[in-house]
Amino acid sequence: MRRRRGVLLTAALLAQIAAGPSHAAPAVPAGWEPAGQCGVVRSGDAPLGGAEVTLYQAGEGEGGRPRVLAWARSAGDGRFSLDYRRPRDPRAVLYVLADLGGPRGDHGSGGRSGPEGAGGPVTLAAVLSGAAAPPELVVNERTTVAAAYALARFTGPAGVAGSSPGLPNAAAVAHNLADTGTGGVAPLLAAPPNGELTSTMAEFNTLANLLASCVSGDSCDRLLDLARRPGHPRPRDTLLAAVDIAHDPGHNAAALFALAGTTARYRPALPAAPDAWTVALRYEGNGHELDGPGNIAFDADGNAWASNNYRYGPDPAVPVCGGDAVLKFTPTGQDAPGAPYRGGGLYGAGFGVTVDAKDTAWVANFGFQGRGCPVDPAPLERSVSRFAPDGAPLSPPRGWRGAGIVQPQGMAADRSGTVWVANCGSDSVARIPDGDAASAREIATPGLHKPFGAAVDPAGRLWVSGNGSDSVQVVGPDGALERTVTGAGLRRPLGLATDSRGNAWVSNSGILPVPCGDSTAGDLADALAGEDGPRPGTSVTMIGADGTPAPEPFTNGGLFLPWGVAVDGDDTVWVANFGGHRVARLCGVNPAACPPGTRTGEPISPPGTGYTSDGLERNTGVQIDPSGNVWLVNNWRTVPVQANPGGHELVVLVGAAAPVTTPRLGGGGRP
């Protein structure tokens, strides 16, 4: 991120600095719209004078170079003014860096003369794009933490760079954390379902205090040493230190907390050290639509489509019937235009939702409903629904039927346009070639009982878990049965995902029976009785692309009741848990992307706890978006009442994973 003469500063800018203090914008292509931005650099309420403030446009694509748009120096009261020409691209990402020469106790107007004096450890940041520019931009420790986490997967020593939609979506998420107009906590983070209902706001403030300990004291070396990721260079400033913490949030967590306690500038703060510095945001859409979200699938623009078990009801004691809407959220957690969407045969969707190669969304109508709902679900649990990108139903009023579809659960789509459905109630899968339901056919899977999770690998093969048979079935792109895998720790398997090399990663719940066929949601609830720790059989099984499983399943890292699985752009494995308020992160088949010495299958998240959050409840689906955010669904409440056991939020770990290309059409890989 640190600027270097001859690399990021243009010759025109240096010439302007040498000519006088006007700080006019450097030369940029003619025809761009003139713009101006006033702002102030602060640490808490104290102004920071003498800061070198630079406005950048992020680089395009991986390895792209940021462009300097304007430069100024903050006055004694911390204020500055930037005159520049706005880029033509409305999705261009703009950000501001405020550099100081080192620890500053007086926050006065002293400083260095121009960018050539840069080199101290204090760099504060704020994202200018992604939301309406405020009349006055505040740059402080809170805006720095927001920029570091939201842009964590696009930020390096050379600056911020990346491709669309991941980078602009990430910039927009920064405004869910910090309010750049006030320097305070953003409204979304400050209010329910966040605010005082979870510890995230206090954690966010504690991270800001951690950076403030360097700005106002002599703890910079300590901060940079503690934040340094194993196997990586020492970060050279506060911004890059926060980025390193976002990448490896479990590293030195307790020591960083102790350091943050030396500067209590922002309140409320955490009373005790977290197990990891993951920043978990809850999204609830319009506040009265999510009830038992089951899973998520992302479209090409990074919008999240979510299945919904039940019709929304705020009272868990009042029976609810099956959900009759599919939910679509923008990358920042708001309802997409017109959402939620209804019709097309929707009823009680479960774990099955996918987005195909044409960017249309498919939902499996399992027939979920709360105990006491008077509706007979039998006629409604035998279809799948399809929706256009704008939410218009493309399936008939009773959904697409046939092809053995009974209590459908997991769904997957491949690059050719084929959509697959795991038929939990008929021990088969449905193959829908090119999304043409009229050509769909049933494929019996004798090696599976209660097919549940589904994923496509890079070769176009389908992998399906059998929750009732402790097995996994591999199906060729043409529907031919290829292999049935048993043993290797497979025990009540649920979700699964494939990586960029064609390996499958399968979650083993150990005890959880999916409620299809002769099992009910009540049986699932009964299996949770006496829950006080990980159950026997809890693990993750890796199966090679050739169908050969690893000799032993993987455990630890926070595995409690594993359900959903996702693989990020570094082939790192993320596992949602139906208990324990945690998500696990395991090293995948690319150990080079893991902490030094970590082998495939070993935990990256803290052993024994994983990444915990009081914003999480009982999670089923987990998915990664193009910005590197990890999305989970609060499917059930912690104490589920069967009349309406549904949870009411999506939970997003900001910047925690390597970005992926969406929609997911087989395997992993970066955008």
Tab-separated table of C-alpha atoms in Angstrom, residues 495 505-509 538-541 554 556-567 572-579 581-586 605 610-611 616 619-624 630 632 653:
chain	number	residue	atom	x	y	z
A	495	GLY	CA	-23.200	-30.937	2.648
A	505	TRP	CA	-15.069	-32.412	0.755
A	506	VAL	CA	-17.931	-33.966	2.725
A	507	SER	CA	-19.292	-32.924	6.125
A	508	ASN	CA	-20.086	-35.742	8.549
A	509	SER	CA	-22.632	-34.658	11.136
A	538	THR	CA	-18.164	-35.384	13.623
A	539	SER	CA	-15.589	-34.854	10.865
A	540	VAL	CA	-14.889	-33.922	7.263
A	541	THR	CA	-13.964	-36.517	4.650
A	554	PHE	CA	-10.352	-34.657	9.405
A	556	ASN	CA	-10.880	-30.355	15.053
A	557	GLY	CA	-10.713	-26.741	13.890
A	558	GLY	CA	-14.157	-26.045	15.298
A	559	LEU	CA	-16.155	-28.952	13.863
A	560	PHE	CA	-19.231	-29.362	16.067
A	561	LEU	CA	-22.191	-30.560	13.987
A	562	PRO	CA	-20.899	-30.047	10.429
A	563	TRP	CA	-23.499	-29.276	7.772
A	564	GLY	CA	-22.671	-27.075	4.791
A	565	VAL	CA	-19.264	-26.954	3.080
A	566	ALA	CA	-17.725	-24.333	0.777
A	567	VAL	CA	-14.331	-24.084	-0.911
A	572	THR	CA	-9.443	-23.495	1.625
A	573	VAL	CA	-12.390	-25.413	3.107
A	574	TRP	CA	-15.120	-23.719	5.171
A	575	VAL	CA	-17.615	-25.760	7.215
A	576	ALA	CA	-20.857	-24.523	8.768
A	577	ASN	CA	-22.053	-26.104	12.020
A	578	PHE	CA	-25.608	-26.831	13.157
A	579	GLY	CA	-24.490	-26.137	16.699
A	581	HIS	CA	-22.121	-20.962	17.064
A	582	ARG	CA	-19.018	-21.458	14.967
A	583	VAL	CA	-17.597	-21.999	11.505
A	584	ALA	CA	-14.541	-24.154	10.837
A	585	ARG	CA	-11.753	-23.416	8.363
A	586	LEU	CA	-9.500	-26.227	7.151
A	605	SER	CA	-9.327	-21.751	12.551
A	610	GLY	CA	-13.212	-22.579	15.235
A	611	TYR	CA	-14.318	-19.036	14.471
A	616	LEU	CA	-24.445	-17.370	14.560
A	619	ASN	CA	-26.144	-22.916	10.443
A	620	THR	CA	-26.769	-25.122	7.431
A	621	GLY	CA	-25.577	-23.435	4.225
A	622	VAL	CA	-22.228	-21.671	3.818
A	623	GLN	CA	-21.019	-20.036	0.606
A	624	ILE	CA	-18.278	-17.637	-0.565
A	630	VAL	CA	-18.225	-15.946	3.893
A	632	LEU	CA	-23.885	-18.431	6.434
A	653	LEU	CA	-17.782	-12.922	7.835
